[in-house]
Structure formats: C-alpha cells, structure tokens
mmCIF file with all atom_site columns, C-alpha atoms in Angstrom:
data_model
loop_
_atom_site.group_PDB
_atom_site.id
_atom_site.type_symbol
_atom_site.label_atom_id
_atom_site.label_alt_id
_atom_site.label_comp_id
_atom_site.label_asym_id
_atom_site.label_entity_id
_atom_site.label_seq_id
_atom_site.pdbx_PDB_ins_code
_atom_site.Cartn_x
_atom_site.Cartn_y
_atom_site.Cartn_z
_atom_site.occupancy
_atom_site.B_iso_or_equiv
_atom_site.pdbx_formal_charge
_atom_site.auth_seq_id
_atom_site.auth_comp_id
_atom_site.auth_asym_id
_atom_site.auth_atom_id
_atom_site.pdbx_PDB_model_num
ATOM 1   C CA . GLU A 1 1   ? 28.866 -78.580 -18.900 1.00 0.00 ? 1   GLU A CA 1
ATOM 2   C CA . THR A 1 2   ? 29.980 -78.577 -15.283 1.00 0.00 ? 2   THR A CA 1
ATOM 3   C CA . GLY A 1 3   ? 31.081 -82.204 -15.151 1.00 0.00 ? 3   GLY A CA 1
ATOM 4   C CA . VAL A 1 4   ? 28.223 -83.153 -12.830 1.00 0.00 ? 4   VAL A CA 1
ATOM 5   C CA . THR A 1 5   ? 25.306 -84.991 -14.402 1.00 0.00 ? 5   THR A CA 1
ATOM 6   C CA . GLN A 1 6   ? 21.933 -85.823 -12.910 1.00 0.00 ? 6   GLN A CA 1
ATOM 7   C CA . THR A 1 7   ? 19.171 -88.159 -14.035 1.00 0.00 ? 7   THR A CA 1
ATOM 8   C CA . PRO A 1 8   ? 16.312 -87.956 -14.516 1.00 0.00 ? 8   PRO A CA 1
ATOM 9   C CA . ARG A 1 9   ? 15.935 -84.248 -15.265 1.00 0.00 ? 9   ARG A CA 1
ATOM 10  C CA . HIS A 1 10  ? 12.222 -84.352 -14.521 1.00 0.00 ? 10  HIS A CA 1
ATOM 11  C CA . LEU A 1 11  ? 10.243 -86.736 -12.329 1.00 0.00 ? 11  LEU A CA 1
ATOM 12  C CA . VAL A 1 12  ? 6.574  -86.902 -11.439 1.00 0.00 ? 12  VAL A CA 1
ATOM 13  C CA . MET A 1 13  ? 5.658  -89.387 -8.746  1.00 0.00 ? 13  MET A CA 1
ATOM 14  C CA . GLY A 1 14  ? 2.716  -90.236 -6.560  1.00 0.00 ? 14  GLY A CA 1
ATOM 15  C CA . MET A 1 15  ? 2.956  -90.230 -2.791  1.00 0.00 ? 15  MET A CA 1
ATOM 16  C CA . THR A 1 16  ? 3.097  -94.022 -2.632  1.00 0.00 ? 16  THR A CA 1
ATOM 17  C CA . ASN A 1 17  ? 5.799  -94.467 -5.277  1.00 0.00 ? 17  ASN A CA 1
ATOM 18  C CA . LYS A 1 18  ? 9.454  -95.290 -4.786  1.00 0.00 ? 18  LYS A CA 1
ATOM 19  C CA . LYS A 1 19  ? 11.972 -93.655 -7.089  1.00 0.00 ? 19  LYS A CA 1
ATOM 20  C CA . SER A 1 20  ? 15.666 -92.800 -7.129  1.00 0.00 ? 20  SER A CA 1
ATOM 21  C CA . LEU A 1 21  ? 17.657 -89.797 -8.304  1.00 0.00 ? 21  LEU A CA 1
ATOM 22  C CA . LYS A 1 22  ? 21.146 -90.337 -9.651  1.00 0.00 ? 22  LYS A CA 1
ATOM 23  C CA . CYS A 1 23  ? 24.153 -88.036 -9.701  1.00 0.00 ? 23  CYS A CA 1
ATOM 24  C CA . GLU A 1 24  ? 27.547 -88.650 -11.287 1.00 0.00 ? 24  GLU A CA 1
ATOM 25  C CA . GLN A 1 25  ? 30.582 -86.395 -11.189 1.00 0.00 ? 25  GLN A CA 1
ATOM 26  C CA . HIS A 1 26  ? 33.445 -86.601 -13.672 1.00 0.00 ? 26  HIS A CA 1
ATOM 27  C CA . LEU A 1 27  ? 35.736 -84.120 -11.913 1.00 0.00 ? 27  LEU A CA 1
ATOM 28  C CA . GLY A 1 28  ? 37.726 -86.419 -9.638  1.00 0.00 ? 28  GLY A CA 1
ATOM 29  C CA . HIS A 1 29  ? 36.230 -84.801 -6.545  1.00 0.00 ? 29  HIS A CA 1
ATOM 30  C CA . ASN A 1 30  ? 35.855 -86.635 -3.256  1.00 0.00 ? 30  ASN A CA 1
ATOM 31  C CA . ALA A 1 31  ? 32.939 -84.780 -1.657  1.00 0.00 ? 31  ALA A CA 1
ATOM 32  C CA . MET A 1 32  ? 29.345 -84.888 -2.916  1.00 0.00 ? 32  MET A CA 1
ATOM 33  C CA . TYR A 1 33  ? 26.221 -83.096 -1.755  1.00 0.00 ? 33  TYR A CA 1
ATOM 34  C CA . TRP A 1 34  ? 22.445 -83.149 -2.128  1.00 0.00 ? 34  TRP A CA 1
ATOM 35  C CA . TYR A 1 35  ? 20.587 -79.834 -1.967  1.00 0.00 ? 35  TYR A CA 1
ATOM 36  C CA . LYS A 1 36  ? 16.884 -78.991 -2.169  1.00 0.00 ? 36  LYS A CA 1
ATOM 37  C CA . GLN A 1 37  ? 15.867 -75.803 -3.968  1.00 0.00 ? 37  GLN A CA 1
ATOM 38  C CA . SER A 1 38  ? 12.301 -74.599 -3.479  1.00 0.00 ? 38  SER A CA 1
ATOM 39  C CA . ALA A 1 39  ? 10.828 -71.517 -5.114  1.00 0.00 ? 39  ALA A CA 1
ATOM 40  C CA . LYS A 1 40  ? 11.847 -68.246 -3.418  1.00 0.00 ? 40  LYS A CA 1
ATOM 41  C CA . LYS A 1 41  ? 13.865 -70.069 -0.747  1.00 0.00 ? 41  LYS A CA 1
ATOM 42  C CA . PRO A 1 42  ? 17.613 -70.490 -0.268  1.00 0.00 ? 42  PRO A CA 1
ATOM 43  C CA . LEU A 1 43  ? 19.247 -73.761 -1.218  1.00 0.00 ? 43  LEU A CA 1
ATOM 44  C CA . GLU A 1 44  ? 18.893 -76.227 1.639   1.00 0.00 ? 44  GLU A CA 1
ATOM 45  C CA . LEU A 1 45  ? 21.744 -78.630 2.246   1.00 0.00 ? 45  LEU A CA 1
ATOM 46  C CA . MET A 1 46  ? 20.417 -82.157 2.776   1.00 0.00 ? 46  MET A CA 1
ATOM 47  C CA . PHE A 1 47  ? 23.349 -84.569 2.864   1.00 0.00 ? 47  PHE A CA 1
ATOM 48  C CA . VAL A 1 48  ? 27.128 -84.491 2.542   1.00 0.00 ? 48  VAL A CA 1
ATOM 49  C CA . TYR A 1 49  ? 29.417 -87.372 1.651   1.00 0.00 ? 49  TYR A CA 1
ATOM 50  C CA . ASN A 1 50  ? 33.191 -87.210 1.909   1.00 0.00 ? 50  ASN A CA 1
ATOM 51  C CA . PHE A 1 51  ? 35.156 -90.168 0.541   1.00 0.00 ? 51  PHE A CA 1
ATOM 52  C CA . LYS A 1 52  ? 31.886 -92.158 0.420   1.00 0.00 ? 52  LYS A CA 1
ATOM 53  C CA . GLU A 1 53  ? 31.174 -91.550 4.106   1.00 0.00 ? 53  GLU A CA 1
ATOM 54  C CA . GLN A 1 54  ? 28.146 -89.531 5.123   1.00 0.00 ? 54  GLN A CA 1
ATOM 55  C CA . THR A 1 55  ? 29.419 -86.592 7.147   1.00 0.00 ? 55  THR A CA 1
ATOM 56  C CA . GLU A 1 56  ? 26.280 -84.530 7.388   1.00 0.00 ? 56  GLU A CA 1
ATOM 57  C CA . ASN A 1 57  ? 22.552 -85.168 7.543   1.00 0.00 ? 57  ASN A CA 1
ATOM 58  C CA . ASN A 1 58  ? 20.749 -81.872 7.884   1.00 0.00 ? 58  ASN A CA 1
ATOM 59  C CA . SER A 1 59  ? 17.698 -83.192 9.777   1.00 0.00 ? 59  SER A CA 1
ATOM 60  C CA . VAL A 1 60  ? 16.236 -84.615 6.594   1.00 0.00 ? 60  VAL A CA 1
ATOM 61  C CA . PRO A 1 61  ? 13.093 -86.801 6.914   1.00 0.00 ? 61  PRO A CA 1
ATOM 62  C CA . SER A 1 62  ? 13.685 -90.524 6.561   1.00 0.00 ? 62  SER A CA 1
ATOM 63  C CA . ARG A 1 63  ? 11.588 -90.660 3.393   1.00 0.00 ? 63  ARG A CA 1
ATOM 64  C CA . PHE A 1 64  ? 14.793 -89.366 1.730   1.00 0.00 ? 64  PHE A CA 1
ATOM 65  C CA . SER A 1 65  ? 17.555 -91.961 1.802   1.00 0.00 ? 65  SER A CA 1
ATOM 66  C CA . PRO A 1 66  ? 20.978 -91.196 0.293   1.00 0.00 ? 66  PRO A CA 1
ATOM 67  C CA . GLU A 1 67  ? 23.485 -93.708 -1.007  1.00 0.00 ? 67  GLU A CA 1
ATOM 68  C CA . CYS A 1 68  ? 27.071 -93.117 -2.087  1.00 0.00 ? 68  CYS A CA 1
ATOM 69  C CA . PRO A 1 69  ? 28.659 -96.301 -3.473  1.00 0.00 ? 69  PRO A CA 1
ATOM 70  C CA . ASN A 1 70  ? 31.855 -94.496 -4.558  1.00 0.00 ? 70  ASN A CA 1
ATOM 71  C CA . SER A 1 71  ? 33.265 -90.984 -4.830  1.00 0.00 ? 71  SER A CA 1
ATOM 72  C CA . SER A 1 72  ? 31.797 -90.495 -8.304  1.00 0.00 ? 72  SER A CA 1
ATOM 73  C CA . HIS A 1 73  ? 28.210 -91.569 -7.751  1.00 0.00 ? 73  HIS A CA 1
ATOM 74  C CA . LEU A 1 74  ? 25.474 -90.390 -5.429  1.00 0.00 ? 74  LEU A CA 1
ATOM 75  C CA . PHE A 1 75  ? 21.861 -91.504 -5.226  1.00 0.00 ? 75  PHE A CA 1
ATOM 76  C CA . LEU A 1 76  ? 18.817 -90.166 -3.454  1.00 0.00 ? 76  LEU A CA 1
ATOM 77  C CA . HIS A 1 77  ? 16.147 -92.793 -2.850  1.00 0.00 ? 77  HIS A CA 1
ATOM 78  C CA . LEU A 1 78  ? 12.637 -91.447 -2.424  1.00 0.00 ? 78  LEU A CA 1
ATOM 79  C CA . HIS A 1 79  ? 9.600  -93.119 -0.875  1.00 0.00 ? 79  HIS A CA 1
ATOM 80  C CA . THR A 1 80  ? 6.209  -92.011 0.453   1.00 0.00 ? 80  THR A CA 1
ATOM 81  C CA . LEU A 1 81  ? 6.935  -88.378 -0.363  1.00 0.00 ? 81  LEU A CA 1
ATOM 82  C CA . GLN A 1 82  ? 4.613  -85.473 0.346   1.00 0.00 ? 82  GLN A CA 1
ATOM 83  C CA . PRO A 1 83  ? 3.481  -82.748 -2.069  1.00 0.00 ? 83  PRO A CA 1
ATOM 84  C CA . GLU A 1 84  ? 5.657  -80.234 -0.178  1.00 0.00 ? 84  GLU A CA 1
ATOM 85  C CA . ASP A 1 85  ? 8.688  -82.268 -1.254  1.00 0.00 ? 85  ASP A CA 1
ATOM 86  C CA . SER A 1 86  ? 8.173  -81.013 -4.799  1.00 0.00 ? 86  SER A CA 1
ATOM 87  C CA . ALA A 1 87  ? 11.296 -79.005 -5.633  1.00 0.00 ? 87  ALA A CA 1
ATOM 88  C CA . LEU A 1 88  ? 14.500 -78.945 -7.657  1.00 0.00 ? 88  LEU A CA 1
ATOM 89  C CA . TYR A 1 89  ? 17.015 -81.412 -6.232  1.00 0.00 ? 89  TYR A CA 1
ATOM 90  C CA . LEU A 1 90  ? 20.585 -80.440 -6.939  1.00 0.00 ? 90  LEU A CA 1
ATOM 91  C CA . CYS A 1 91  ? 23.705 -82.524 -6.648  1.00 0.00 ? 91  CYS A CA 1
ATOM 92  C CA . ALA A 1 92  ? 27.096 -80.888 -6.189  1.00 0.00 ? 92  ALA A CA 1
ATOM 93  C CA . SER A 1 93  ? 30.684 -82.007 -5.783  1.00 0.00 ? 93  SER A CA 1
ATOM 94  C CA . SER A 1 94  ? 33.894 -80.452 -4.504  1.00 0.00 ? 94  SER A CA 1
ATOM 95  C CA . GLN A 1 95  ? 37.497 -81.345 -3.855  1.00 0.00 ? 95  GLN A CA 1
ATOM 96  C CA . GLY A 1 96  ? 37.410 -81.965 -0.131  1.00 0.00 ? 96  GLY A CA 1
ATOM 97  C CA . ARG A 1 97  ? 35.242 -80.323 2.496   1.00 0.00 ? 97  ARG A CA 1
ATOM 98  C CA . GLY A 1 98  ? 37.342 -77.193 2.694   1.00 0.00 ? 98  GLY A CA 1
ATOM 99  C CA . PRO A 1 99  ? 36.463 -73.812 1.252   1.00 0.00 ? 99  PRO A CA 1
ATOM 100 C CA . GLY A 1 100 ? 36.880 -75.016 -2.311  1.00 0.00 ? 100 GLY A CA 1
ATOM 101 C CA . GLU A 1 101 ? 34.292 -74.413 -4.934  1.00 0.00 ? 101 GLU A CA 1
ATOM 102 C CA . GLN A 1 102 ? 31.231 -76.616 -5.272  1.00 0.00 ? 102 GLN A CA 1
ATOM 103 C CA . TYR A 1 103 ? 30.180 -77.588 -8.770  1.00 0.00 ? 103 TYR A CA 1
ATOM 104 C CA . PHE A 1 104 ? 26.501 -78.237 -9.351  1.00 0.00 ? 104 PHE A CA 1
ATOM 105 C CA . GLY A 1 105 ? 24.597 -80.514 -11.685 1.00 0.00 ? 105 GLY A CA 1
ATOM 106 C CA . PRO A 1 106 ? 21.530 -79.338 -13.615 1.00 0.00 ? 106 PRO A CA 1
ATOM 107 C CA . GLY A 1 107 ? 19.117 -80.727 -11.043 1.00 0.00 ? 107 GLY A CA 1
ATOM 108 C CA . THR A 1 108 ? 16.098 -83.017 -11.062 1.00 0.00 ? 108 THR A CA 1
ATOM 109 C CA . ARG A 1 109 ? 12.745 -81.223 -11.069 1.00 0.00 ? 109 ARG A CA 1
ATOM 110 C CA . LEU A 1 110 ? 10.547 -83.382 -8.812  1.00 0.00 ? 110 LEU A CA 1
ATOM 111 C CA . THR A 1 111 ? 6.780  -83.095 -8.646  1.00 0.00 ? 111 THR A CA 1
ATOM 112 C CA . VAL A 1 112 ? 4.889  -85.140 -6.058  1.00 0.00 ? 112 VAL A CA 1
ATOM 113 C CA . THR A 1 113 ? 1.202  -85.585 -6.847  1.00 0.00 ? 113 THR A CA 1
ATOM 114 C CA . GLN B 2 1   ? 17.116 -63.660 11.786  1.00 0.00 ? 1   GLN B CA 1
ATOM 115 C CA . LYS B 2 2   ? 18.370 -65.433 8.664   1.00 0.00 ? 2   LYS B CA 1
ATOM 116 C CA . GLU B 2 3   ? 22.107 -65.972 8.462   1.00 0.00 ? 3   GLU B CA 1
ATOM 117 C CA . VAL B 2 4   ? 22.187 -64.556 4.938   1.00 0.00 ? 4   VAL B CA 1
ATOM 118 C CA . GLU B 2 5   ? 19.757 -61.977 3.561   1.00 0.00 ? 5   GLU B CA 1
ATOM 119 C CA . GLN B 2 6   ? 19.391 -61.306 -0.153  1.00 0.00 ? 6   GLN B CA 1
ATOM 120 C CA . ASP B 2 7   ? 16.745 -59.212 -1.893  1.00 0.00 ? 7   ASP B CA 1
ATOM 121 C CA . PRO B 2 8   ? 14.867 -61.636 -4.173  1.00 0.00 ? 8   PRO B CA 1
ATOM 122 C CA . GLY B 2 9   ? 13.980 -58.953 -6.705  1.00 0.00 ? 9   GLY B CA 1
ATOM 123 C CA . PRO B 2 10  ? 13.025 -59.274 -9.495  1.00 0.00 ? 10  PRO B CA 1
ATOM 124 C CA . LEU B 2 11  ? 15.430 -56.634 -10.754 1.00 0.00 ? 11  LEU B CA 1
ATOM 125 C CA . SER B 2 12  ? 14.952 -55.330 -14.292 1.00 0.00 ? 12  SER B CA 1
ATOM 126 C CA . VAL B 2 13  ? 17.534 -53.111 -15.996 1.00 0.00 ? 13  VAL B CA 1
ATOM 127 C CA . PRO B 2 14  ? 18.199 -51.904 -19.553 1.00 0.00 ? 14  PRO B CA 1
ATOM 128 C CA . GLU B 2 15  ? 21.082 -53.342 -21.522 1.00 0.00 ? 15  GLU B CA 1
ATOM 129 C CA . GLY B 2 16  ? 24.356 -51.562 -20.726 1.00 0.00 ? 16  GLY B CA 1
ATOM 130 C CA . ALA B 2 17  ? 23.373 -50.629 -17.174 1.00 0.00 ? 17  ALA B CA 1
ATOM 131 C CA . ILE B 2 18  ? 25.556 -51.238 -14.137 1.00 0.00 ? 18  ILE B CA 1
ATOM 132 C CA . VAL B 2 19  ? 23.939 -53.807 -11.876 1.00 0.00 ? 19  VAL B CA 1
ATOM 133 C CA . SER B 2 20  ? 24.528 -54.018 -8.140  1.00 0.00 ? 20  SER B CA 1
ATOM 134 C CA . LEU B 2 21  ? 23.535 -57.171 -6.268  1.00 0.00 ? 21  LEU B CA 1
ATOM 135 C CA . ASN B 2 22  ? 23.934 -57.385 -2.516  1.00 0.00 ? 22  ASN B CA 1
ATOM 136 C CA . CYS B 2 23  ? 23.823 -59.708 0.465   1.00 0.00 ? 23  CYS B CA 1
ATOM 137 C CA . THR B 2 24  ? 24.095 -59.080 4.182   1.00 0.00 ? 24  THR B CA 1
ATOM 138 C CA . TYR B 2 25  ? 25.001 -61.685 6.738   1.00 0.00 ? 25  TYR B CA 1
ATOM 139 C CA . SER B 2 26  ? 25.086 -62.064 10.495  1.00 0.00 ? 26  SER B CA 1
ATOM 140 C CA . ASN B 2 27  ? 27.802 -64.649 11.169  1.00 0.00 ? 27  ASN B CA 1
ATOM 141 C CA . SER B 2 28  ? 31.169 -62.962 11.684  1.00 0.00 ? 28  SER B CA 1
ATOM 142 C CA . ALA B 2 29  ? 32.905 -66.341 11.236  1.00 0.00 ? 29  ALA B CA 1
ATOM 143 C CA . PHE B 2 30  ? 32.205 -66.333 7.500   1.00 0.00 ? 30  PHE B CA 1
ATOM 144 C CA . GLN B 2 31  ? 35.464 -65.999 5.565   1.00 0.00 ? 31  GLN B CA 1
ATOM 145 C CA . TYR B 2 32  ? 34.762 -67.370 2.101   1.00 0.00 ? 32  TYR B CA 1
ATOM 146 C CA . PHE B 2 33  ? 32.290 -65.618 -0.157  1.00 0.00 ? 33  PHE B CA 1
ATOM 147 C CA . MET B 2 34  ? 30.905 -66.771 -3.465  1.00 0.00 ? 34  MET B CA 1
ATOM 148 C CA . TRP B 2 35  ? 28.506 -65.664 -6.155  1.00 0.00 ? 35  TRP B CA 1
ATOM 149 C CA . TYR B 2 36  ? 26.703 -68.230 -8.249  1.00 0.00 ? 36  TYR B CA 1
ATOM 150 C CA . ARG B 2 37  ? 24.690 -67.605 -11.398 1.00 0.00 ? 37  ARG B CA 1
ATOM 151 C CA . GLN B 2 38  ? 21.723 -69.849 -12.161 1.00 0.00 ? 38  GLN B CA 1
ATOM 152 C CA . TYR B 2 39  ? 20.007 -69.796 -15.513 1.00 0.00 ? 39  TYR B CA 1
ATOM 153 C CA . SER B 2 40  ? 16.461 -71.084 -15.820 1.00 0.00 ? 40  SER B CA 1
ATOM 154 C CA . ARG B 2 41  ? 16.291 -74.896 -15.689 1.00 0.00 ? 41  ARG B CA 1
ATOM 155 C CA . LYS B 2 42  ? 20.006 -75.168 -14.899 1.00 0.00 ? 42  LYS B CA 1
ATOM 156 C CA . GLY B 2 43  ? 22.087 -75.723 -11.794 1.00 0.00 ? 43  GLY B CA 1
ATOM 157 C CA . PRO B 2 44  ? 24.047 -72.871 -10.191 1.00 0.00 ? 44  PRO B CA 1
ATOM 158 C CA . GLU B 2 45  ? 27.494 -72.146 -11.659 1.00 0.00 ? 45  GLU B CA 1
ATOM 159 C CA . LEU B 2 46  ? 30.261 -70.476 -9.699  1.00 0.00 ? 46  LEU B CA 1
ATOM 160 C CA . LEU B 2 47  ? 30.880 -66.924 -10.901 1.00 0.00 ? 47  LEU B CA 1
ATOM 161 C CA . MET B 2 48  ? 33.152 -65.325 -8.312  1.00 0.00 ? 48  MET B CA 1
ATOM 162 C CA . TYR B 2 49  ? 35.004 -66.567 -5.233  1.00 0.00 ? 49  TYR B CA 1
ATOM 163 C CA . THR B 2 50  ? 36.688 -64.311 -2.675  1.00 0.00 ? 50  THR B CA 1
ATOM 164 C CA . TYR B 2 51  ? 38.384 -64.796 0.635   1.00 0.00 ? 51  TYR B CA 1
ATOM 165 C CA . SER B 2 52  ? 38.017 -62.257 3.439   1.00 0.00 ? 52  SER B CA 1
ATOM 166 C CA . SER B 2 53  ? 37.573 -58.554 2.681   1.00 0.00 ? 53  SER B CA 1
ATOM 167 C CA . GLY B 2 54  ? 38.440 -56.708 -0.496  1.00 0.00 ? 54  GLY B CA 1
ATOM 168 C CA . ASN B 2 55  ? 37.620 -56.585 -4.178  1.00 0.00 ? 55  ASN B CA 1
ATOM 169 C CA . LYS B 2 56  ? 38.016 -59.098 -6.965  1.00 0.00 ? 56  LYS B CA 1
ATOM 170 C CA . GLU B 2 57  ? 37.490 -58.351 -10.622 1.00 0.00 ? 57  GLU B CA 1
ATOM 171 C CA . ASP B 2 58  ? 36.854 -60.727 -13.529 1.00 0.00 ? 58  ASP B CA 1
ATOM 172 C CA . GLY B 2 59  ? 35.941 -59.094 -16.797 1.00 0.00 ? 59  GLY B CA 1
ATOM 173 C CA . ARG B 2 60  ? 32.650 -57.239 -16.367 1.00 0.00 ? 60  ARG B CA 1
ATOM 174 C CA . PHE B 2 61  ? 32.139 -58.666 -12.880 1.00 0.00 ? 61  PHE B CA 1
ATOM 175 C CA . THR B 2 62  ? 33.462 -57.254 -9.598  1.00 0.00 ? 62  THR B CA 1
ATOM 176 C CA . ALA B 2 63  ? 32.907 -58.838 -6.205  1.00 0.00 ? 63  ALA B CA 1
ATOM 177 C CA . GLN B 2 64  ? 33.293 -56.767 -3.044  1.00 0.00 ? 64  GLN B CA 1
ATOM 178 C CA . VAL B 2 65  ? 33.405 -57.962 0.542   1.00 0.00 ? 65  VAL B CA 1
ATOM 179 C CA . ASP B 2 66  ? 33.121 -55.640 3.526   1.00 0.00 ? 66  ASP B CA 1
ATOM 180 C CA . LYS B 2 67  ? 33.492 -57.826 6.606   1.00 0.00 ? 67  LYS B CA 1
ATOM 181 C CA . SER B 2 68  ? 33.208 -54.889 9.000   1.00 0.00 ? 68  SER B CA 1
ATOM 182 C CA . SER B 2 69  ? 29.690 -54.219 7.691   1.00 0.00 ? 69  SER B CA 1
ATOM 183 C CA . LYS B 2 70  ? 28.924 -57.895 6.971   1.00 0.00 ? 70  LYS B CA 1
ATOM 184 C CA . TYR B 2 71  ? 27.992 -56.921 3.438   1.00 0.00 ? 71  TYR B CA 1
ATOM 185 C CA . ILE B 2 72  ? 28.961 -58.343 0.065   1.00 0.00 ? 72  ILE B CA 1
ATOM 186 C CA . SER B 2 73  ? 28.230 -57.069 -3.416  1.00 0.00 ? 73  SER B CA 1
ATOM 187 C CA . LEU B 2 74  ? 28.461 -58.171 -7.017  1.00 0.00 ? 74  LEU B CA 1
ATOM 188 C CA . PHE B 2 75  ? 28.690 -55.489 -9.690  1.00 0.00 ? 75  PHE B CA 1
ATOM 189 C CA . ILE B 2 76  ? 28.036 -56.207 -13.352 1.00 0.00 ? 76  ILE B CA 1
ATOM 190 C CA . ARG B 2 77  ? 29.231 -53.558 -15.796 1.00 0.00 ? 77  ARG B CA 1
ATOM 191 C CA . ASP B 2 78  ? 27.778 -53.122 -19.287 1.00 0.00 ? 78  ASP B CA 1
ATOM 192 C CA . SER B 2 79  ? 25.057 -55.648 -18.524 1.00 0.00 ? 79  SER B CA 1
ATOM 193 C CA . GLN B 2 80  ? 23.894 -57.883 -21.366 1.00 0.00 ? 80  GLN B CA 1
ATOM 194 C CA . PRO B 2 81  ? 20.643 -59.788 -21.952 1.00 0.00 ? 81  PRO B CA 1
ATOM 195 C CA . SER B 2 82  ? 22.704 -62.970 -21.487 1.00 0.00 ? 82  SER B CA 1
ATOM 196 C CA . ASP B 2 83  ? 23.279 -61.869 -17.868 1.00 0.00 ? 83  ASP B CA 1
ATOM 197 C CA . SER B 2 84  ? 19.572 -62.452 -17.177 1.00 0.00 ? 84  SER B CA 1
ATOM 198 C CA . ALA B 2 85  ? 19.567 -65.136 -14.493 1.00 0.00 ? 85  ALA B CA 1
ATOM 199 C CA . THR B 2 86  ? 19.180 -65.633 -10.762 1.00 0.00 ? 86  THR B CA 1
ATOM 200 C CA . TYR B 2 87  ? 22.260 -64.661 -8.762  1.00 0.00 ? 87  TYR B CA 1
ATOM 201 C CA . LEU B 2 88  ? 22.928 -66.477 -5.505  1.00 0.00 ? 88  LEU B CA 1
ATOM 202 C CA . CYS B 2 89  ? 25.349 -65.334 -2.850  1.00 0.00 ? 89  CYS B CA 1
ATOM 203 C CA . ALA B 2 90  ? 26.905 -68.017 -0.672  1.00 0.00 ? 90  ALA B CA 1
ATOM 204 C CA . MET B 2 91  ? 29.357 -67.984 2.196   1.00 0.00 ? 91  MET B CA 1
ATOM 205 C CA . ARG B 2 92  ? 31.000 -70.160 4.780   1.00 0.00 ? 92  ARG B CA 1
ATOM 206 C CA . GLY B 2 93  ? 33.418 -70.187 7.653   1.00 0.00 ? 93  GLY B CA 1
ATOM 207 C CA . GLN B 2 94  ? 36.452 -72.439 7.983   1.00 0.00 ? 94  GLN B CA 1
ATOM 208 C CA . GLY B 2 95  ? 35.141 -75.995 7.830   1.00 0.00 ? 95  GLY B CA 1
ATOM 209 C CA . GLY B 2 96  ? 31.506 -74.906 7.906   1.00 0.00 ? 96  GLY B CA 1
ATOM 210 C CA . LYS B 2 97  ? 28.768 -75.636 5.451   1.00 0.00 ? 97  LYS B CA 1
ATOM 211 C CA . LEU B 2 98  ? 27.932 -73.316 2.587   1.00 0.00 ? 98  LEU B CA 1
ATOM 212 C CA . ILE B 2 99  ? 25.043 -70.975 3.400   1.00 0.00 ? 99  ILE B CA 1
ATOM 213 C CA . PHE B 2 100 ? 23.116 -69.511 0.477   1.00 0.00 ? 100 PHE B CA 1
ATOM 214 C CA . GLY B 2 101 ? 21.048 -66.399 0.086   1.00 0.00 ? 101 GLY B CA 1
ATOM 215 C CA . GLN B 2 102 ? 17.591 -66.577 -1.429  1.00 0.00 ? 102 GLN B CA 1
ATOM 216 C CA . GLY B 2 103 ? 18.805 -65.437 -4.853  1.00 0.00 ? 103 GLY B CA 1
ATOM 217 C CA . THR B 2 104 ? 18.098 -62.268 -6.843  1.00 0.00 ? 104 THR B CA 1
ATOM 218 C CA . GLU B 2 105 ? 16.332 -62.639 -10.172 1.00 0.00 ? 105 GLU B CA 1
ATOM 219 C CA . LEU B 2 106 ? 17.876 -60.282 -12.742 1.00 0.00 ? 106 LEU B CA 1
ATOM 220 C CA . SER B 2 107 ? 16.413 -59.385 -16.118 1.00 0.00 ? 107 SER B CA 1
ATOM 221 C CA . VAL B 2 108 ? 18.432 -57.310 -18.599 1.00 0.00 ? 108 VAL B CA 1
ATOM 222 C CA . LYS B 2 109 ? 16.203 -55.868 -21.317 1.00 0.00 ? 109 LYS B CA 1
ATOM 223 C CA . PRO B 2 110 ? 17.606 -55.252 -24.848 1.00 0.00 ? 110 PRO B CA 1
#
C-alpha cells in the first residue's frame, strides 16, 4: 500500500447527479493533488493543494470542485458531468511542492452515463 | 509539440529479455526525472528517481538521463512476467509541475 487511499474505487453516475470523491493520505505530507487519467493520454494535473491552500487550478471546468479541509484529506465534488469526463481520477501527495516524489492512490474509476 | 513524448506500445517481450523504455522531451529546464510503474487497476508507483544527467541503478532496473539529447531511458534486465505493467516517465523543472509521458504498456511473456 502506498499510504494514499481513495474512495469509492468505482463510480457510475448520470449527468445530473452530484457525487464526491475522497482521498486520504497517511504519510504526513503537506501537498495533495488531483489528476485525471484517460485512456492513451498522459496524466493531466487538475488541482494542487499545499498546506490546505489551493496553489494550482489547471483550467479545470467548474463542474469539478475540489475541497481540502486539512493536509490529510482531499475531496473532488462532481456535478453535471459529461460523458467525456469518464476516466480514472488519481489522488497523490508529496512532502512539499519541491522535486520530491509524489505518491499515488489507487484511483477512482468514474463512468458518466 | 508535446513536452514529453513516449511510445505507447504495446511492447511484448519474452521472459528474461532486456527491456528498453524511452522518453524524449523538449523543455531544457527539466532537471528531475522519474519512472513510475502502473499495474492494471492500480495507481502509479514510483520506480526510479534521478536528478540531472547520468545513470542510476536499482536491482534489475537502470535509469539513464541524457540532457544533451533530451532523452531518458529505463532498462529492465532479466525481465519477469511480474514486470508486465504500464511504465510512465515523468519530469519537472525546479518548482514546476510534474509532466508525464503517455505511458508504455509492457507485457512480459513466460
């Protein structure tokens, strides 16, 4: 186990639903990230939080709304998604925003119908 | 032009073969280079981490960075079926975000 957990592991939702993804890290890190992984495409960075403050929003549509209540927990709130949002959503954490290693969770496989 | 180019494969080799995985990049500011391994239905796990040019070895794995050619490689010696996974290269500059390659799908046949 990498010390980063994500729930749920699988999620199927309709375009009008509202759901949330949860990430928790047990590594004592202070930076957390959301990535989107689509088939045959590189990982796309979505959001970065450092000490609970959002430091990067990579032009992500407003139907994705992140929340970081503390350095150990990160949420991604989803509403009115589109079928093209179906992907694997990965959470990662690291010690600071420097060149240190990022540790990934197992991901949430999201399908939008 | 993509910042990081990686052949998506799939690459299929027999058990025991030497595997060479490669990435090219365009940003000369990149200084930190990583290889991640991702098994099916799992998140990526860090395999190798190197700074600047040179080689780094860890067991059957060797990472090479050639900054003059903007080219990085991961070699796997005596490949095993358990090495079957997708391998992602990633890199960043000082303070920059991590940029990933597309990933190469590797299959090692017994």
